[in-house]
PDB file of C-alpha atoms and ligand atoms in Angstrom:
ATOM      1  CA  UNK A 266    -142.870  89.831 -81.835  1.00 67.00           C
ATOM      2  CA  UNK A 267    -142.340  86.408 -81.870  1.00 74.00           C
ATOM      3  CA  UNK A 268    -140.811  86.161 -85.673  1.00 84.00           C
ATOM      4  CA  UNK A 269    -143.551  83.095 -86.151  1.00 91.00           C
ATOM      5  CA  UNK A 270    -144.989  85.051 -88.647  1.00 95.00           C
ATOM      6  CA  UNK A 271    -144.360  87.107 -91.620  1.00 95.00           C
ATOM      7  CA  UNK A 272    -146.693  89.755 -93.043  1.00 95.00           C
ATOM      8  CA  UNK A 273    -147.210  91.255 -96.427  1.00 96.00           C
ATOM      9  CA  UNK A 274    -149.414  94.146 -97.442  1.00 97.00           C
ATOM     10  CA  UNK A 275    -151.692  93.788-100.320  1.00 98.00           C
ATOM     11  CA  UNK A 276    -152.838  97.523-102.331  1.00 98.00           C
ATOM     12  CA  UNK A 277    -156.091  96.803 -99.916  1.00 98.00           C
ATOM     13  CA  UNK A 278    -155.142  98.759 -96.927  1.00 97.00           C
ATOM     14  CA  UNK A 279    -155.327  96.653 -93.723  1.00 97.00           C
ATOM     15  CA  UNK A 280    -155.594  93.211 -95.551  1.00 98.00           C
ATOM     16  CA  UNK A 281    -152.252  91.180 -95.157  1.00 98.00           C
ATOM     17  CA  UNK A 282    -151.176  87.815 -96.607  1.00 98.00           C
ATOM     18  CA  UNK A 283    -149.257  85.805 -93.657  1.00 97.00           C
ATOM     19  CA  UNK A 284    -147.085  83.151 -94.230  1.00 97.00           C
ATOM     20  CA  UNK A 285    -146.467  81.228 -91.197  1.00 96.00           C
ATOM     21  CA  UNK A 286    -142.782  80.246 -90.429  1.00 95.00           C
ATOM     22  CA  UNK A 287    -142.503  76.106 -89.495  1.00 94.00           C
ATOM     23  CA  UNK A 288    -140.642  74.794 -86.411  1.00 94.00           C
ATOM     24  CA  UNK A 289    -138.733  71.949 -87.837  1.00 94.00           C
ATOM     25  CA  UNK A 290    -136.898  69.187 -86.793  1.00 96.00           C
ATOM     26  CA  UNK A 291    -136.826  65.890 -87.712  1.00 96.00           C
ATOM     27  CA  UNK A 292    -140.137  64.662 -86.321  1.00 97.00           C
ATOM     28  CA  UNK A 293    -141.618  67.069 -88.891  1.00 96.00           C
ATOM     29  CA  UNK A 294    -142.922  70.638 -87.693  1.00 94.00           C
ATOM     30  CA  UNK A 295    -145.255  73.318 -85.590  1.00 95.00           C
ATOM     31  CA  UNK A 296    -146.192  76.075 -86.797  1.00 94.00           C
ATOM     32  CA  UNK A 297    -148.607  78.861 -85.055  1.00 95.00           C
ATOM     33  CA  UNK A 298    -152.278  78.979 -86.506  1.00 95.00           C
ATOM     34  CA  UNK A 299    -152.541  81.891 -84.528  1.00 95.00           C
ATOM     35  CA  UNK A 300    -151.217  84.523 -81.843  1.00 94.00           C
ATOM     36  CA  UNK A 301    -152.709  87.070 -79.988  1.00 92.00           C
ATOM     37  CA  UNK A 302    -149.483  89.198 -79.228  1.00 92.00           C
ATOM     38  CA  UNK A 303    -148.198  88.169 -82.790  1.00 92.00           C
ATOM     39  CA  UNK A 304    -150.927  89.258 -84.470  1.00 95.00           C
ATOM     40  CA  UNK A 305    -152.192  92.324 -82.696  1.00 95.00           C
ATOM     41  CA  UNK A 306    -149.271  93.882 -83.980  1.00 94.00           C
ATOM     42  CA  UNK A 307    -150.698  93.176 -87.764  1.00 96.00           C
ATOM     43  CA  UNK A 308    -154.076  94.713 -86.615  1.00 95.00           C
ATOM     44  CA  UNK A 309    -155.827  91.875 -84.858  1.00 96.00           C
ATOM     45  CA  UNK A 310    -157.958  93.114 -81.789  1.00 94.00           C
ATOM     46  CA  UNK A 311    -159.492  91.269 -79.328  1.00 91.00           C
ATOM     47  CA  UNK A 312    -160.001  87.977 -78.475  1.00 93.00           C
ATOM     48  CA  UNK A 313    -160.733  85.172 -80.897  1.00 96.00           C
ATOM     49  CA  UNK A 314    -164.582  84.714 -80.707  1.00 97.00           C
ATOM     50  CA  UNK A 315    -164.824  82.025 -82.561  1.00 97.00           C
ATOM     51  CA  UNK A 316    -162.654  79.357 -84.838  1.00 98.00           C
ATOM     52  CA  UNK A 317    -164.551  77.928 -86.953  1.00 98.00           C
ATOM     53  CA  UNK A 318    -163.309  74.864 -89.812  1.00 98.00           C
ATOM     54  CA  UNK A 319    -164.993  74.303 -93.088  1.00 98.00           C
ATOM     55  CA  UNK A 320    -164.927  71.373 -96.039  1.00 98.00           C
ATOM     56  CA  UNK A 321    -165.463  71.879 -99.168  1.00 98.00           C
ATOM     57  CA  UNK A 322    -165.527  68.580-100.892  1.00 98.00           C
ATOM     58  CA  UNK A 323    -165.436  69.870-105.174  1.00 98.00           C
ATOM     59  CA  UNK A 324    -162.744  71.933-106.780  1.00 98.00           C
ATOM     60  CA  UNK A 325    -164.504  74.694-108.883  1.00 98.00           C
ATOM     61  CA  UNK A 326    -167.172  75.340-105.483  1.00 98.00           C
ATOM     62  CA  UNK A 327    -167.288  78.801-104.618  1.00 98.00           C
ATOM     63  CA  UNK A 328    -168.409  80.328-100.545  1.00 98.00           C
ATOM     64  CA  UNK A 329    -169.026  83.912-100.291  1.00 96.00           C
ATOM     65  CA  UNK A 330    -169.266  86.312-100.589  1.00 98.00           C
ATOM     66  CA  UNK A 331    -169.562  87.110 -97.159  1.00 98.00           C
ATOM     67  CA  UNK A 332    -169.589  89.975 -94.681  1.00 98.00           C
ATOM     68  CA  UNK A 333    -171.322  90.534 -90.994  1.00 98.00           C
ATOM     69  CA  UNK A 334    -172.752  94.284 -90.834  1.00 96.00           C
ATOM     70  CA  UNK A 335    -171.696  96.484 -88.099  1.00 94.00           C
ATOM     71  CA  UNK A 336    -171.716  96.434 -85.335  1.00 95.00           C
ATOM     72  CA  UNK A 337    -171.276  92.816 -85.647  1.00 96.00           C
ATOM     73  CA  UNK A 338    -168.118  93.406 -88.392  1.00 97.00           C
ATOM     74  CA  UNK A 339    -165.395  90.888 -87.586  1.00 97.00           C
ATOM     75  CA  UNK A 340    -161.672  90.248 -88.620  1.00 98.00           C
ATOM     76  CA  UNK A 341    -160.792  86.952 -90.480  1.00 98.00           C
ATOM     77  CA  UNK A 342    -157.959  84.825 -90.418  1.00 98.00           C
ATOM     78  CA  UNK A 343    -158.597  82.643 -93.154  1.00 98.00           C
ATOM     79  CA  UNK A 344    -156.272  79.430 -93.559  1.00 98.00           C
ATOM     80  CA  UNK A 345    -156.111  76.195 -96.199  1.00 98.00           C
ATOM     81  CA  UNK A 346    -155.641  73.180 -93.974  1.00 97.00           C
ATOM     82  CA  UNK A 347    -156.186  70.649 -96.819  1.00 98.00           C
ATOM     83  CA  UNK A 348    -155.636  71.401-100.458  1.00 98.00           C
ATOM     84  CA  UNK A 349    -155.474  74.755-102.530  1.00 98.00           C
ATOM     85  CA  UNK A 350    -158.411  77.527-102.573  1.00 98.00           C
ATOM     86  CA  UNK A 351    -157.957  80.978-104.198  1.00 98.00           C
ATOM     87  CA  UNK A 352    -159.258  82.847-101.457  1.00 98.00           C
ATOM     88  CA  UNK A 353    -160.389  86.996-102.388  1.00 98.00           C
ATOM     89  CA  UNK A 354    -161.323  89.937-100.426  1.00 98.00           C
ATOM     90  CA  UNK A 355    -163.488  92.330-101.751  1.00 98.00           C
ATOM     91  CA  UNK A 356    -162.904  96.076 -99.910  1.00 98.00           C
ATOM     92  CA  UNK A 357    -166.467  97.138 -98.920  1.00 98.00           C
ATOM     93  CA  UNK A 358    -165.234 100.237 -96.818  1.00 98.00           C
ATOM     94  CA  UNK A 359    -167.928 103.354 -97.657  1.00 96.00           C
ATOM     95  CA  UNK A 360    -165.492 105.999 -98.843  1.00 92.00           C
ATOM     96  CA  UNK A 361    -162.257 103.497 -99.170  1.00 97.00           C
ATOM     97  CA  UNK A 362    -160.031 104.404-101.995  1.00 97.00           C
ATOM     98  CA  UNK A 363    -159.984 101.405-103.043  1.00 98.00           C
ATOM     99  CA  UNK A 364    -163.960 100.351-102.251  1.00 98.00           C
ATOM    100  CA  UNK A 365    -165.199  97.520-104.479  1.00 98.00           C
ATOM    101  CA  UNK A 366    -161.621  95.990-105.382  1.00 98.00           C
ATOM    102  CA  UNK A 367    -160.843  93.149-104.437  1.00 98.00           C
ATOM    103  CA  UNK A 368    -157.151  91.077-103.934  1.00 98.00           C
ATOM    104  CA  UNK A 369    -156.973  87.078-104.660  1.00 98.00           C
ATOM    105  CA  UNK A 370    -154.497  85.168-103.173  1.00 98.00           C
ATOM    106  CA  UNK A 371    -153.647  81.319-103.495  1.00 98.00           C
ATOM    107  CA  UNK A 372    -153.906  79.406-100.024  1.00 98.00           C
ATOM    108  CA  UNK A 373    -152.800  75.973 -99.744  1.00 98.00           C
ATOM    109  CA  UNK A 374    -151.772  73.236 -97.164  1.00 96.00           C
ATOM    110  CA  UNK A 375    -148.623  73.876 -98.482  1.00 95.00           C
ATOM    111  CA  UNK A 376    -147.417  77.671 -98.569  1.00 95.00           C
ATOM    112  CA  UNK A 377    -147.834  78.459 -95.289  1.00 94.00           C
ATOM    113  CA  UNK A 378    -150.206  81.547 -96.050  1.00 97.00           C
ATOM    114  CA  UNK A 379    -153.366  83.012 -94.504  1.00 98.00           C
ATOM    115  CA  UNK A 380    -155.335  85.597 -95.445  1.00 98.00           C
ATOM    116  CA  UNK A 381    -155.861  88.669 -92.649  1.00 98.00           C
ATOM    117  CA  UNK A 382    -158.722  90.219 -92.993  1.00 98.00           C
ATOM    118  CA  UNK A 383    -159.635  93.457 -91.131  1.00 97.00           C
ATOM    119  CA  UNK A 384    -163.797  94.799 -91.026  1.00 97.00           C
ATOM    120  CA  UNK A 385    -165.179  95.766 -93.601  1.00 98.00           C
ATOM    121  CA  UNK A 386    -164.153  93.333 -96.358  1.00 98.00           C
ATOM    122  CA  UNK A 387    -166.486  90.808 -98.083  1.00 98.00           C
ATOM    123  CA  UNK A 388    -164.873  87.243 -98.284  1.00 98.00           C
ATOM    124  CA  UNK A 389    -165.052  84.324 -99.893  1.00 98.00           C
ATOM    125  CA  UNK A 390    -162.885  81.330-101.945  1.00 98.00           C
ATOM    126  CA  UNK A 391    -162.975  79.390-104.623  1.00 98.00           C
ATOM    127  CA  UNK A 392    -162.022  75.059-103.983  1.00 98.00           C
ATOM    128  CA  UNK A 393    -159.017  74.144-106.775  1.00 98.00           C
ATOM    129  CA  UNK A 394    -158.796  70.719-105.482  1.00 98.00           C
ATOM    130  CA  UNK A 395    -161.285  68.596-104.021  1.00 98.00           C
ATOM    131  CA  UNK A 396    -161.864  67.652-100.529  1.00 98.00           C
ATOM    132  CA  UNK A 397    -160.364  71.608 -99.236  1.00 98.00           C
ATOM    133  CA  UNK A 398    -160.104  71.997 -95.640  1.00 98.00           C
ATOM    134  CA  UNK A 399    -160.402  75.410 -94.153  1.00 98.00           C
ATOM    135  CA  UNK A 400    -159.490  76.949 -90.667  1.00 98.00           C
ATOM    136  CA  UNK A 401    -161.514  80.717 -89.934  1.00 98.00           C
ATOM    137  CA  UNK A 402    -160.652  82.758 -86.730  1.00 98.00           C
ATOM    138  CA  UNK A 403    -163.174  85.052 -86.368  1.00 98.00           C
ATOM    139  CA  UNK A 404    -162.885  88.246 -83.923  1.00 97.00           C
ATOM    140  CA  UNK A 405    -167.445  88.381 -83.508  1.00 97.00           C
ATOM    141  CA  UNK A 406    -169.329  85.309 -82.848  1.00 97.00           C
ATOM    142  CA  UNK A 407    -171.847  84.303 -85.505  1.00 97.00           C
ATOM    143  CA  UNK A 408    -174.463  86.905 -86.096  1.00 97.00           C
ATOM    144  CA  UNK A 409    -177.163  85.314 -88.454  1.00 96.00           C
ATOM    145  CA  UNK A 410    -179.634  88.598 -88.020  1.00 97.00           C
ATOM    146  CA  UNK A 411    -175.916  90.789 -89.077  1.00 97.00           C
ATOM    147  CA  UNK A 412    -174.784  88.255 -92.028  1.00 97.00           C
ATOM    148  CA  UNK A 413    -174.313  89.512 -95.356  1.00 97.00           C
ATOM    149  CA  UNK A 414    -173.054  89.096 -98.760  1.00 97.00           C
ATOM    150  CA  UNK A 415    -172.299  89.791-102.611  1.00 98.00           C
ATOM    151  CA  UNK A 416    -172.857  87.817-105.334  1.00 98.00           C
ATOM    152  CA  UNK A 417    -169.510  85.882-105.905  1.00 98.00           C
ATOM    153  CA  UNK A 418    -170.173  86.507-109.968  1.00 97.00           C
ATOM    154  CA  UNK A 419    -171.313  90.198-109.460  1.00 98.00           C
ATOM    155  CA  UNK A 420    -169.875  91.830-112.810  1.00 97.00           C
ATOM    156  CA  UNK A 421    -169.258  95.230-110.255  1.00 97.00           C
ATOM    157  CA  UNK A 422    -166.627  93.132-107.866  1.00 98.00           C
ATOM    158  CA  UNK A 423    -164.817  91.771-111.487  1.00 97.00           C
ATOM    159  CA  UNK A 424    -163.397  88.467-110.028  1.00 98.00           C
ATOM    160  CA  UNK A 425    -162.208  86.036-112.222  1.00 98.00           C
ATOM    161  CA  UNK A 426    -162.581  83.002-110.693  1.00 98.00           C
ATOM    162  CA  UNK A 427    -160.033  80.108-112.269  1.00 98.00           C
ATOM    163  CA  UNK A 428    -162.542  77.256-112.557  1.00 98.00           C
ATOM    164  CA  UNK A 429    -166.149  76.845-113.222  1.00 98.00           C
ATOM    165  CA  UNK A 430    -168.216  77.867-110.371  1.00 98.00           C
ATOM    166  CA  UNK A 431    -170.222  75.550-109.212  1.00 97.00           C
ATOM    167  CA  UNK A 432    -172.025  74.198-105.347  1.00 97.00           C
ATOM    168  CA  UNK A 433    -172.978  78.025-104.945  1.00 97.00           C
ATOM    169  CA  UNK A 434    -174.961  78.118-101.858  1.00 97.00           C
ATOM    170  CA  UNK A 435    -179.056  79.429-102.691  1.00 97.00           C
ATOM    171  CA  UNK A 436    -178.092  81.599-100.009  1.00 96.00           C
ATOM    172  CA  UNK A 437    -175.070  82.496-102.155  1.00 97.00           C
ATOM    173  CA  UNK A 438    -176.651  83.005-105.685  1.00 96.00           C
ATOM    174  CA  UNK A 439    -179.762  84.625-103.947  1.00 97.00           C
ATOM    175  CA  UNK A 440    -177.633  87.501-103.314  1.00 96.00           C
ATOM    176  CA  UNK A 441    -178.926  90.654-105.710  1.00 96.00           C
ATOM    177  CA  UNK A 442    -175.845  92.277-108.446  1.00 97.00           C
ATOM    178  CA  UNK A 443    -175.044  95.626-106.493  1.00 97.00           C
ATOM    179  CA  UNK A 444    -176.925  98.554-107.527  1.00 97.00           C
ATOM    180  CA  UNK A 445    -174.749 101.716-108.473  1.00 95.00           C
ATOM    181  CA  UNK A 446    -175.777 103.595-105.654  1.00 95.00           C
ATOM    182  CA  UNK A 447    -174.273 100.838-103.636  1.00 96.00           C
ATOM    183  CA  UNK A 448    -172.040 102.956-101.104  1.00 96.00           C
ATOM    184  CA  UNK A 449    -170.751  99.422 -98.907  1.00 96.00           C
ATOM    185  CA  UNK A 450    -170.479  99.632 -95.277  1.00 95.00           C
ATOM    186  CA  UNK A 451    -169.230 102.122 -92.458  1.00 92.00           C
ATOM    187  CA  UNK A 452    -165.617 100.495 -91.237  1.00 79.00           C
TER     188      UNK A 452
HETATM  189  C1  LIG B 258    -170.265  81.190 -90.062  1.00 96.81           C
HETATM  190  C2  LIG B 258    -171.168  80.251 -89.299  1.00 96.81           C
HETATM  191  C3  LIG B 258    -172.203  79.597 -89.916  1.00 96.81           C
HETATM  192  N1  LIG B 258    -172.988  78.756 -89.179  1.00 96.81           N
HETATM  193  C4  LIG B 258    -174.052  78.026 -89.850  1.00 96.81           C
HETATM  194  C5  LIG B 258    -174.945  78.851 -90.752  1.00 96.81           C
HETATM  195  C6  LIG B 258    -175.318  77.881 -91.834  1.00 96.81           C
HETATM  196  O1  LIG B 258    -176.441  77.134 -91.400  1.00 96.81           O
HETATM  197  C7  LIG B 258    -174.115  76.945 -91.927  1.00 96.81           C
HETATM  198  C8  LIG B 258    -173.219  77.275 -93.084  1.00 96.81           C
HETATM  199  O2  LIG B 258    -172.976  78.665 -93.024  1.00 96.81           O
HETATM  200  P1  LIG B 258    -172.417  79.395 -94.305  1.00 96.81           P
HETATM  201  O3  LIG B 258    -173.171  78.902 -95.509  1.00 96.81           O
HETATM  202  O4  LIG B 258    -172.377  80.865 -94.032  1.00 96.81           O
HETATM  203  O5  LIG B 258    -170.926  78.813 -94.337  1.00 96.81           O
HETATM  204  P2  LIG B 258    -169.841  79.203 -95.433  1.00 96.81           P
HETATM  205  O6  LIG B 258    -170.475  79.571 -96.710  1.00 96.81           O
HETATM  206  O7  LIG B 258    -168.867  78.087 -95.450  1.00 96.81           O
HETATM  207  O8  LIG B 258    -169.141  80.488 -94.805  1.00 96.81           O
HETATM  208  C9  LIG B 258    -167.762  80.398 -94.573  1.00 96.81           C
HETATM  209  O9  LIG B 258    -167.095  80.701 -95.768  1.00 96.81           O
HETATM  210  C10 LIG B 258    -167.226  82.050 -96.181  1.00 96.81           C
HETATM  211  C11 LIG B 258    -166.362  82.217 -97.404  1.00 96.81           C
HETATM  212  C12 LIG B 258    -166.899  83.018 -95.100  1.00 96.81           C
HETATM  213  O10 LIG B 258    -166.213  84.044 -95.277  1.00 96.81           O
HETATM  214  C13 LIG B 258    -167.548  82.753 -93.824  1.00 96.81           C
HETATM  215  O11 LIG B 258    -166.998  83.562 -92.761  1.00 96.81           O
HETATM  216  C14 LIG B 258    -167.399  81.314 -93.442  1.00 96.81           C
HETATM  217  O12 LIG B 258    -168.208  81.038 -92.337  1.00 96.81           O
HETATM  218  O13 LIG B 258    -173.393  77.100 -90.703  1.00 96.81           O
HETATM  219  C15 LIG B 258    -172.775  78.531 -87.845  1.00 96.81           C
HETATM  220  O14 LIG B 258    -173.514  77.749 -87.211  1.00 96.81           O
HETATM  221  N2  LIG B 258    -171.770  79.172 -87.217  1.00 96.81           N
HETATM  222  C16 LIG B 258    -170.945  80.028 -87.883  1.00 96.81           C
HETATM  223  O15 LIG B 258    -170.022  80.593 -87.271  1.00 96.81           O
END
């Protein structure tokens, strides 16, 4: 372990907040986006498929919430390159103790965090600034035919997003309120 990075666990088994040390010195600093020895020992596996980057040009715009279905599942590391987001998983793991709740966590350009998150978790972020910049490492490519999601202002996933949503994608408000037979998907 390289000590680049620093991992907290969330009540969410699997999903971990990182905060990423900086290498200072007096030009200013590096810091690692990513590491595949670093963070296979969090739970990372495989290689990075894709790494994907995202604006979001509103505060109070909301993405998500969104999931690829198995076998096309993929881990997330989610960064804030530009800006502040309150970025929230939502454990969809059929028979997961803690299935349908869901952990927020502030990301900025200036904390240092990301968000890890492992299969089986829907996600998505709200914008509390404008102009947000966003860095995604995904572990599966793109799978349009496997994509996903839950309605960001489902009453059953209870998130209490700090602003007023707005931008939602069609895509994004098309998706249905889950159904109480709604059992999530196998992780
Ligand atoms: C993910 C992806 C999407 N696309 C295309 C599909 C759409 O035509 C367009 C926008 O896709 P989407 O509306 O899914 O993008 P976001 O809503 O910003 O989704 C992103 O934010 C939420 C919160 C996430 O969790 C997703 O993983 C992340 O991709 O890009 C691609 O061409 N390649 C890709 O890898």
């Amino acid at each position: 372990m390289s000590g680049r990075f620093e991992a907290v666990t969330t009540p969410l088994h699997g999903l971990l907040v990182l905060t990423r040390r900086k290498m200072a010195d007096e030009r200013g600093f590096l810091s690692r986006l990513f590491c595949e020895d670093d963070l296979a020992a969090f739970g990372w596996q495989g290689r990075v498929a894709q790494l994907n980057e995202t604006g979001t040009t509103f505060k109070g715009t909301v993405r998500g919430m969104h999931f690829q279905c198995p076998p096309h599942a993929e881990i997330k590391l989610v960064t804030c390159t530009r800006g502040r987001i309150l970025d929230v998983a939502v454990d969809i793991r059929e028979d997961s103790p803690t299935f349908l709740q869901h952990f927020a966590v502030e990301l900025s350009e200036d904390n240092a965090c990301s968000l890890l998150i492992p299969q089986g978790f829907a996600h998505g972020f709200q914008a509390l600034t404008d102009e947000v910049r966003m860095i995604y490492a995904h572990s599966h490519p793109h799978t349009a035919a496997a994509e996903s999601g839950l309605n960001p202002q489902d009453p059953a996933l209870g998130i209490d997003w700090p602003l007023r949503v707005i931008n939602l994608s069609p895509r994004d408000a098309a998706h249905p309120w889950l159904s109480p037979d709604y059992r999530g998907v196998a992780a």
